[in-house]
PDB file of C-alpha atoms in Angstrom:
ATOM      1  CA  MET A   1      53.292  72.821  49.065  1.00  0.00           C
ATOM      2  CA  LEU A   2      55.154  76.080  48.587  1.00  0.00           C
ATOM      3  CA  ARG A   3      55.412  78.750  51.270  1.00  0.00           C
ATOM      4  CA  ALA A   4      55.348  82.093  49.503  1.00  0.00           C
ATOM      5  CA  LEU A   5      55.956  85.782  50.149  1.00  0.00           C
ATOM      6  CA  ALA A   6      54.487  88.413  47.800  1.00  0.00           C
ATOM      7  CA  VAL A   7      56.143  91.855  47.717  1.00  0.00           C
ATOM      8  CA  ASP A   8      54.581  94.901  46.050  1.00  0.00           C
ATOM      9  CA  ASP A   9      54.336  98.524  47.186  1.00  0.00           C
ATOM     10  CA  GLU A  10      50.992  99.056  45.393  1.00  0.00           C
ATOM     11  CA  ARG A  11      48.218  97.735  47.617  1.00  0.00           C
ATOM     12  CA  PRO A  12      45.752  96.720  44.837  1.00  0.00           C
ATOM     13  CA  SER A  13      48.484  94.789  43.007  1.00  0.00           C
ATOM     14  CA  LEU A  14      49.578  93.079  46.206  1.00  0.00           C
ATOM     15  CA  GLU A  15      46.026  92.068  47.116  1.00  0.00           C
ATOM     16  CA  GLU A  16      45.414  90.680  43.623  1.00  0.00           C
ATOM     17  CA  LEU A  17      48.652  88.704  43.748  1.00  0.00           C
ATOM     18  CA  LEU A  18      47.812  87.308  47.178  1.00  0.00           C
ATOM     19  CA  TYR A  19      44.341  86.316  45.951  1.00  0.00           C
ATOM     20  CA  LEU A  20      45.698  84.473  42.916  1.00  0.00           C
ATOM     21  CA  LEU A  21      48.406  82.712  44.891  1.00  0.00           C
ATOM     22  CA  ASN A  22      45.977  81.608  47.591  1.00  0.00           C
ATOM     23  CA  ALA A  23      43.812  80.066  44.875  1.00  0.00           C
ATOM     24  CA  ASP A  24      46.675  77.891  43.595  1.00  0.00           C
ATOM     25  CA  PRO A  25      46.622  74.425  45.240  1.00  0.00           C
ATOM     26  CA  ARG A  26      50.437  74.227  45.143  1.00  0.00           C
ATOM     27  CA  ILE A  27      50.718  77.220  47.495  1.00  0.00           C
ATOM     28  CA  GLY A  28      50.480  76.102  51.097  1.00  0.00           C
ATOM     29  CA  SER A  29      50.739  79.575  52.616  1.00  0.00           C
ATOM     30  CA  VAL A  30      51.378  83.101  51.391  1.00  0.00           C
ATOM     31  CA  GLU A  31      52.113  86.384  53.137  1.00  0.00           C
ATOM     32  CA  GLY A  32      52.367  89.927  51.794  1.00  0.00           C
ATOM     33  CA  ALA A  33      54.904  92.731  52.264  1.00  0.00           C
ATOM     34  CA  SER A  34      54.566  96.297  51.005  1.00  0.00           C
ATOM     35  CA  ASP A  35      58.272  97.060  50.554  1.00  0.00           C
ATOM     36  CA  ALA A  36      61.715  95.462  50.457  1.00  0.00           C
ATOM     37  CA  THR A  37      62.564  96.426  54.041  1.00  0.00           C
ATOM     38  CA  GLU A  38      59.531  94.596  55.421  1.00  0.00           C
ATOM     39  CA  ALA A  39      60.231  91.657  53.100  1.00  0.00           C
ATOM     40  CA  LEU A  40      63.866  91.347  54.200  1.00  0.00           C
ATOM     41  CA  ARG A  41      62.849  91.279  57.856  1.00  0.00           C
ATOM     42  CA  ARG A  42      60.462  88.446  57.057  1.00  0.00           C
ATOM     43  CA  ILE A  43      63.075  86.576  55.002  1.00  0.00           C
ATOM     44  CA  ASN A  44      65.679  86.942  57.765  1.00  0.00           C
ATOM     45  CA  ARG A  45      63.202  85.335  60.150  1.00  0.00           C
ATOM     46  CA  ALA A  46      62.648  82.561  57.629  1.00  0.00           C
ATOM     47  CA  LEU A  47      66.371  81.905  57.263  1.00  0.00           C
ATOM     48  CA  GLU A  48      66.772  81.725  61.038  1.00  0.00           C
ATOM     49  CA  SER A  49      63.905  79.226  61.120  1.00  0.00           C
ATOM     50  CA  GLY A  50      65.651  76.903  58.635  1.00  0.00           C
ATOM     51  CA  LEU A  51      64.354  75.187  55.509  1.00  0.00           C
ATOM     52  CA  ASP A  52      61.874  73.072  57.476  1.00  0.00           C
ATOM     53  CA  GLY A  53      61.112  75.621  60.179  1.00  0.00           C
ATOM     54  CA  PRO A  54      57.689  77.131  60.883  1.00  0.00           C
ATOM     55  CA  ASP A  55      58.678  80.500  59.373  1.00  0.00           C
ATOM     56  CA  ALA A  56      60.376  79.152  56.237  1.00  0.00           C
ATOM     57  CA  ILE A  57      59.773  80.744  52.817  1.00  0.00           C
ATOM     58  CA  ASP A  58      60.304  78.808  49.585  1.00  0.00           C
ATOM     59  CA  VAL A  59      59.622  81.490  46.978  1.00  0.00           C
ATOM     60  CA  VAL A  60      59.286  85.278  46.795  1.00  0.00           C
ATOM     61  CA  PHE A  61      57.033  86.912  44.186  1.00  0.00           C
ATOM     62  CA  LEU A  62      58.744  90.250  43.825  1.00  0.00           C
ATOM     63  CA  ASP A  63      57.865  93.567  42.190  1.00  0.00           C
ATOM     64  CA  ILE A  64      60.778  95.547  40.718  1.00  0.00           C
ATOM     65  CA  HIS A  65      59.907  99.249  40.953  1.00  0.00           C
ATOM     66  CA  MET A  66      59.519 100.058  44.655  1.00  0.00           C
ATOM     67  CA  PRO A  67      60.599 103.048  46.745  1.00  0.00           C
ATOM     68  CA  GLY A  68      63.891 102.658  48.597  1.00  0.00           C
ATOM     69  CA  LEU A  69      65.430  99.280  47.847  1.00  0.00           C
ATOM     70  CA  ASP A  70      64.010  98.010  44.534  1.00  0.00           C
ATOM     71  CA  GLY A  71      63.304  94.408  43.628  1.00  0.00           C
ATOM     72  CA  LEU A  72      66.521  93.838  41.690  1.00  0.00           C
ATOM     73  CA  GLU A  73      68.633  95.179  44.557  1.00  0.00           C
ATOM     74  CA  MET A  74      66.752  92.999  47.014  1.00  0.00           C
ATOM     75  CA  ALA A  75      67.237  89.899  44.847  1.00  0.00           C
ATOM     76  CA  ARG A  76      70.941  90.721  44.595  1.00  0.00           C
ATOM     77  CA  LEU A  77      71.149  90.779  48.401  1.00  0.00           C
ATOM     78  CA  LEU A  78      69.440  87.396  48.605  1.00  0.00           C
ATOM     79  CA  THR A  79      72.124  85.796  46.424  1.00  0.00           C
ATOM     80  CA  GLY A  80      74.546  86.358  49.312  1.00  0.00           C
ATOM     81  CA  PHE A  81      72.689  83.936  51.571  1.00  0.00           C
ATOM     82  CA  ALA A  82      73.601  80.248  51.800  1.00  0.00           C
ATOM     83  CA  GLN A  83      70.044  79.036  51.116  1.00  0.00           C
ATOM     84  CA  PRO A  84      67.952  81.939  49.776  1.00  0.00           C
ATOM     85  CA  PRO A  85      64.324  81.546  48.694  1.00  0.00           C
ATOM     86  CA  LEU A  86      63.523  81.298  45.007  1.00  0.00           C
ATOM     87  CA  VAL A  87      62.562  84.537  43.257  1.00  0.00           C
ATOM     88  CA  VAL A  88      59.811  85.172  40.721  1.00  0.00           C
ATOM     89  CA  PHE A  89      59.650  88.760  39.461  1.00  0.00           C
ATOM     90  CA  VAL A  90      56.166  90.196  38.925  1.00  0.00           C
ATOM     91  CA  THR A  91      56.405  93.575  37.183  1.00  0.00           C
ATOM     92  CA  ALA A  92      54.845  95.905  34.634  1.00  0.00           C
ATOM     93  CA  HIS A  93      58.219  96.519  32.970  1.00  0.00           C
ATOM     94  CA  GLU A  94      59.681  94.263  30.284  1.00  0.00           C
ATOM     95  CA  GLY A  95      63.133  95.846  30.209  1.00  0.00           C
ATOM     96  CA  PHE A  96      64.620  94.144  33.264  1.00  0.00           C
ATOM     97  CA  ALA A  97      64.245  90.508  32.233  1.00  0.00           C
ATOM     98  CA  VAL A  98      67.930  90.033  31.388  1.00  0.00           C
ATOM     99  CA  HIS A  99      68.987  91.428  34.776  1.00  0.00           C
ATOM    100  CA  ALA A 100      66.384  89.274  36.495  1.00  0.00           C
ATOM    101  CA  PHE A 101      67.639  86.026  34.990  1.00  0.00           C
ATOM    102  CA  ASP A 102      71.247  87.041  35.689  1.00  0.00           C
ATOM    103  CA  LEU A 103      70.100  86.944  39.322  1.00  0.00           C
ATOM    104  CA  LYS A 104      68.854  83.355  38.841  1.00  0.00           C
ATOM    105  CA  ALA A 105      65.160  84.273  38.922  1.00  0.00           C
ATOM    106  CA  VAL A 106      62.842  81.308  38.365  1.00  0.00           C
ATOM    107  CA  ASP A 107      60.437  83.331  36.216  1.00  0.00           C
ATOM    108  CA  TYR A 108      59.496  86.839  35.050  1.00  0.00           C
ATOM    109  CA  VAL A 109      55.765  87.565  35.044  1.00  0.00           C
ATOM    110  CA  LEU A 110      54.381  90.731  33.462  1.00  0.00           C
ATOM    111  CA  LYS A 111      51.483  92.762  34.843  1.00  0.00           C
ATOM    112  CA  PRO A 112      48.556  92.718  34.538  1.00  0.00           C
ATOM    113  CA  VAL A 113      48.959  89.253  35.954  1.00  0.00           C
ATOM    114  CA  ARG A 114      47.006  86.499  34.236  1.00  0.00           C
ATOM    115  CA  ARG A 115      45.974  83.519  36.339  1.00  0.00           C
ATOM    116  CA  GLU A 116      47.355  81.022  33.804  1.00  0.00           C
ATOM    117  CA  ARG A 117      50.722  82.806  33.562  1.00  0.00           C
ATOM    118  CA  LEU A 118      51.114  82.989  37.326  1.00  0.00           C
ATOM    119  CA  ALA A 119      50.202  79.305  37.592  1.00  0.00           C
ATOM    120  CA  GLU A 120      53.079  78.521  35.219  1.00  0.00           C
ATOM    121  CA  ALA A 121      55.469  80.504  37.422  1.00  0.00           C
ATOM    122  CA  VAL A 122      54.260  78.559  40.472  1.00  0.00           C
ATOM    123  CA  ARG A 123      54.770  75.286  38.567  1.00  0.00           C
ATOM    124  CA  ARG A 124      58.351  76.264  37.745  1.00  0.00           C
ATOM    125  CA  ALA A 125      59.074  77.261  41.333  1.00  0.00           C
ATOM    126  CA  ALA A 126      57.627  73.975  42.618  1.00  0.00           C
ATOM    127  CA  GLN A 127      59.763  72.028  40.158  1.00  0.00           C
ATOM    128  CA  VAL A 128      62.953  73.833  41.174  1.00  0.00           C
ATOM    129  CA  ARG A 129      62.167  73.419  44.871  1.00  0.00           C
ATOM    130  CA  GLU A 130      61.498  69.710  44.380  1.00  0.00           C
ATOM    131  CA  THR A 131      64.936  69.162  42.818  1.00  0.00           C
ATOM    132  CA  ALA A 132      66.761  71.604  45.125  1.00  0.00           C
ATOM    133  CA  PRO A 133      68.026  68.919  47.554  1.00  0.00           C
ATOM    134  CA  LEU A 134      70.008  67.440  44.651  1.00  0.00           C
ATOM    135  CA  ILE A 135      71.865  70.727  44.204  1.00  0.00           C
ATOM    136  CA  PRO A 136      74.973  71.129  46.394  1.00  0.00           C
ATOM    137  CA  VAL A 137      74.394  73.648  49.152  1.00  0.00           C
ATOM    138  CA  HIS A 138      77.108  76.293  49.256  1.00  0.00           C
ATOM    139  CA  GLU A 139      78.559  77.164  52.625  1.00  0.00           C
ATOM    140  CA  PRO A 140      78.197  80.787  53.779  1.00  0.00           C
ATOM    141  CA  ASP A 141      81.068  83.083  52.843  1.00  0.00           C
ATOM    142  CA  PRO A 142      83.638  82.396  55.603  1.00  0.00           C
ATOM    143  CA  ASP A 143      85.147  85.873  55.234  1.00  0.00           C
ATOM    144  CA  HIS A 144      81.906  87.744  55.987  1.00  0.00           C
ATOM    145  CA  ILE A 145      78.960  87.550  58.355  1.00  0.00           C
ATOM    146  CA  SER A 146      75.517  88.869  57.431  1.00  0.00           C
ATOM    147  CA  VAL A 147      73.893  91.433  59.727  1.00  0.00           C
ATOM    148  CA  GLU A 148      70.602  93.303  59.490  1.00  0.00           C
ATOM    149  CA  LEU A 149      70.637  97.072  59.659  1.00  0.00           C
ATOM    150  CA  GLY A 150      67.342  98.873  59.254  1.00  0.00           C
ATOM    151  CA  GLY A 151      65.848  95.944  57.375  1.00  0.00           C
ATOM    152  CA  VAL A 152      68.777  95.769  54.951  1.00  0.00           C
ATOM    153  CA  THR A 153      71.213  92.865  55.086  1.00  0.00           C
ATOM    154  CA  ARG A 154      74.879  93.826  55.023  1.00  0.00           C
ATOM    155  CA  PHE A 155      77.968  91.657  54.948  1.00  0.00           C
ATOM    156  CA  VAL A 156      80.599  92.553  57.551  1.00  0.00           C
ATOM    157  CA  PRO A 157      84.171  91.333  56.946  1.00  0.00           C
ATOM    158  CA  VAL A 158      85.228  89.009  59.775  1.00  0.00           C
ATOM    159  CA  GLU A 159      88.688  90.616  59.783  1.00  0.00           C
ATOM    160  CA  ASP A 160      87.096  93.927  60.823  1.00  0.00           C
ATOM    161  CA  ILE A 161      85.562  92.429  63.984  1.00  0.00           C
ATOM    162  CA  THR A 162      87.630  93.355  67.047  1.00  0.00           C
ATOM    163  CA  HIS A 163      85.617  91.508  69.678  1.00  0.00           C
ATOM    164  CA  VAL A 164      82.259  89.874  70.303  1.00  0.00           C
ATOM    165  CA  GLU A 165      80.036  90.304  73.347  1.00  0.00           C
ATOM    166  CA  ALA A 166      77.459  87.751  74.502  1.00  0.00           C
ATOM    167  CA  GLN A 167      73.920  89.075  74.946  1.00  0.00           C
ATOM    168  CA  GLY A 168      71.771  86.064  75.810  1.00  0.00           C
ATOM    169  CA  ASP A 169      71.087  84.009  72.680  1.00  0.00           C
ATOM    170  CA  TYR A 170      72.487  86.899  70.643  1.00  0.00           C
ATOM    171  CA  ALA A 171      75.994  88.235  70.100  1.00  0.00           C
ATOM    172  CA  ARG A 172      77.101  91.821  69.509  1.00  0.00           C
ATOM    173  CA  LEU A 173      79.861  92.184  66.963  1.00  0.00           C
ATOM    174  CA  HIS A 174      82.154  95.155  67.535  1.00  0.00           C
ATOM    175  CA  THR A 175      84.100  96.806  64.712  1.00  0.00           C
ATOM    176  CA  PRO A 176      85.888 100.185  64.475  1.00  0.00           C
ATOM    177  CA  GLN A 177      82.887 101.399  62.454  1.00  0.00           C
ATOM    178  CA  GLY A 178      80.224 100.347  64.980  1.00  0.00           C
ATOM    179  CA  SER A 179      78.480  97.293  66.419  1.00  0.00           C
ATOM    180  CA  HIS A 180      75.916  94.815  65.093  1.00  0.00           C
ATOM    181  CA  LEU A 181      73.605  92.401  66.901  1.00  0.00           C
ATOM    182  CA  VAL A 182      73.241  88.908  65.414  1.00  0.00           C
ATOM    183  CA  ARG A 183      71.113  85.994  66.535  1.00  0.00           C
ATOM    184  CA  ILE A 184      74.028  83.587  67.022  1.00  0.00           C
ATOM    185  CA  PRO A 185      75.254  82.338  70.427  1.00  0.00           C
ATOM    186  CA  LEU A 186      78.792  83.316  71.408  1.00  0.00           C
ATOM    187  CA  SER A 187      79.753  79.631  71.704  1.00  0.00           C
ATOM    188  CA  THR A 188      78.857  79.086  68.032  1.00  0.00           C
ATOM    189  CA  LEU A 189      81.040  81.987  66.900  1.00  0.00           C
ATOM    190  CA  GLU A 190      83.854  80.763  69.151  1.00  0.00           C
ATOM    191  CA  GLU A 191      83.834  77.397  67.396  1.00  0.00           C
ATOM    192  CA  ARG A 192      83.415  78.912  63.917  1.00  0.00           C
ATOM    193  CA  TRP A 193      86.160  81.516  64.257  1.00  0.00           C
ATOM    194  CA  ARG A 194      88.748  79.707  66.394  1.00  0.00           C
ATOM    195  CA  SER A 195      90.894  79.026  63.330  1.00  0.00           C
ATOM    196  CA  ARG A 196      90.662  82.709  62.374  1.00  0.00           C
ATOM    197  CA  GLY A 197      92.425  83.880  65.535  1.00  0.00           C
ATOM    198  CA  PHE A 198      89.482  84.511  67.857  1.00  0.00           C
ATOM    199  CA  VAL A 199      89.868  83.414  71.460  1.00  0.00           C
ATOM    200  CA  ARG A 200      87.523  83.319  74.455  1.00  0.00           C
ATOM    201  CA  ILE A 201      88.752  85.544  77.294  1.00  0.00           C
ATOM    202  CA  HIS A 202      85.617  85.592  79.436  1.00  0.00           C
ATOM    203  CA  ARG A 203      82.195  83.960  79.484  1.00  0.00           C
ATOM    204  CA  ARG A 204      80.908  87.154  77.858  1.00  0.00           C
ATOM    205  CA  HIS A 205      83.728  88.025  75.460  1.00  0.00           C
ATOM    206  CA  LEU A 206      85.474  86.663  72.398  1.00  0.00           C
ATOM    207  CA  VAL A 207      88.370  88.710  70.982  1.00  0.00           C
ATOM    208  CA  ALA A 208      90.431  88.723  67.794  1.00  0.00           C
ATOM    209  CA  LEU A 209      94.096  88.267  68.723  1.00  0.00           C
ATOM    210  CA  ARG A 210      95.224  90.553  65.902  1.00  0.00           C
ATOM    211  CA  HIS A 211      93.219  93.437  67.382  1.00  0.00           C
ATOM    212  CA  ILE A 212      94.638  93.199  70.915  1.00  0.00           C
ATOM    213  CA  GLU A 213      96.661  96.363  71.543  1.00  0.00           C
ATOM    214  CA  GLU A 214      97.784  95.744  75.129  1.00  0.00           C
ATOM    215  CA  LEU A 215      97.834  93.006  77.755  1.00  0.00           C
ATOM    216  CA  ARG A 216      97.510  94.549  81.219  1.00  0.00           C
ATOM    217  CA  LEU A 217      98.394  92.971  84.575  1.00  0.00           C
ATOM    218  CA  ASP A 218      97.222  94.744  87.700  1.00  0.00           C
ATOM    219  CA  ALA A 219      97.317  93.197  91.197  1.00  0.00           C
ATOM    220  CA  GLY A 220      96.607  89.740  89.867  1.00  0.00           C
ATOM    221  CA  SER A 221      93.873  90.754  87.440  1.00  0.00           C
ATOM    222  CA  VAL A 222      94.340  90.560  83.693  1.00  0.00           C
ATOM    223  CA  SER A 223      92.735  92.690  80.997  1.00  0.00           C
ATOM    224  CA  VAL A 224      93.275  93.487  77.321  1.00  0.00           C
ATOM    225  CA  LEU A 225      92.895  96.669  75.327  1.00  0.00           C
ATOM    226  CA  VAL A 226      90.994  96.078  72.092  1.00  0.00           C
ATOM    227  CA  ASP A 227      90.208  99.032  69.834  1.00  0.00           C
ATOM    228  CA  SER A 228      90.679 101.345  72.854  1.00  0.00           C
ATOM    229  CA  VAL A 229      88.211  99.277  74.923  1.00  0.00           C
ATOM    230  CA  GLU A 230      89.463  97.514  78.068  1.00  0.00           C
ATOM    231  CA  LEU A 231      88.070  94.005  78.535  1.00  0.00           C
ATOM    232  CA  GLN A 232      88.553  91.806  81.590  1.00  0.00           C
ATOM    233  CA  VAL A 233      90.137  88.376  81.167  1.00  0.00           C
ATOM    234  CA  SER A 234      88.855  85.669  83.503  1.00  0.00           C
ATOM    235  CA  ARG A 235      91.329  83.600  85.534  1.00  0.00           C
ATOM    236  CA  ARG A 236      90.202  80.536  83.634  1.00  0.00           C
ATOM    237  CA  HIS A 237      91.311  82.011  80.284  1.00  0.00           C
ATOM    238  CA  ALA A 238      94.274  84.169  81.316  1.00  0.00           C
ATOM    239  CA  ARG A 239      97.053  81.587  80.907  1.00  0.00           C
ATOM    240  CA  GLU A 240      95.812  80.370  77.515  1.00  0.00           C
ATOM    241  CA  LEU A 241      95.603  83.961  76.283  1.00  0.00           C
ATOM    242  CA  ARG A 242      99.136  84.790  77.437  1.00  0.00           C
ATOM    243  CA  ASP A 243     100.464  81.662  75.728  1.00  0.00           C
ATOM    244  CA  LEU A 244      98.676  82.482  72.477  1.00  0.00           C
ATOM    245  CA  LEU A 245      99.952  86.060  72.484  1.00  0.00           C
ATOM    246  CA  MET A 246     103.485  84.868  73.236  1.00  0.00           C
ATOM    247  CA  ARG A 247     103.431  82.402  70.357  1.00  0.00           C
ATOM    248  CA  ARG A 248     101.996  85.061  68.086  1.00  0.00           C
ATOM    249  CA  THR A 249     104.761  87.565  68.871  1.00  0.00           C
ATOM    250  CA  THR A 250     107.583  85.001  68.664  1.00  0.00           C
ATOM    251  CA  GLY A 251     106.197  83.270  65.604  1.00  0.00           C
ATOM    252  CA  GLY A 252     105.992  79.942  67.459  1.00  0.00           C
TER     253      GLY A 252
END
């Protein structure tokens, strides 16, 4: 049973698509979104849920011409995820088929949508999803981390991140250009980025060694200056940090 998301900015078209999909016995559930921003928020929630999670989405039925981010741009963003949902384009325009299949679309359905043609697209999506476990899963790009900004997913270079701040089950990534909140615990990022020169200095902070500008000692307390921001170093982590910085400067 496929879990589907239908995206179309024209309400009558969206309602018709939802009706037809609900009538297909291979569709277990289907939701609607009226633009790419709303759809990306829903897909981000699905990706956080995992392939077998309660919010998972298997396939997106996607219009192309929409205000703001169009369907092709949205599909291009999805290719950056490790395990994106399948995409079926549903559009009134024939001229984008080549671009659509370059983006690995499962099918390209023209409006007005015929029940039989949509059923064929669902069959293809179900077939691809059934064989998907046999396809090697690519690891996320280790040089970037995806963040959501205004409903749009962007990919921030890890090398730009100066430090990370714990905020409950979330982490705030700080860069010279601004900060981004991601739903990843600090401990997970510490493990993932240890080999990339990130070190824990406090229960709330992870810093990139290459971005440390100063190490400050004051009456027994230790702090570092990172991108003009002073961060306290806990006693527990002070010695390890000094040793790492020493080895870094001496090349040891």
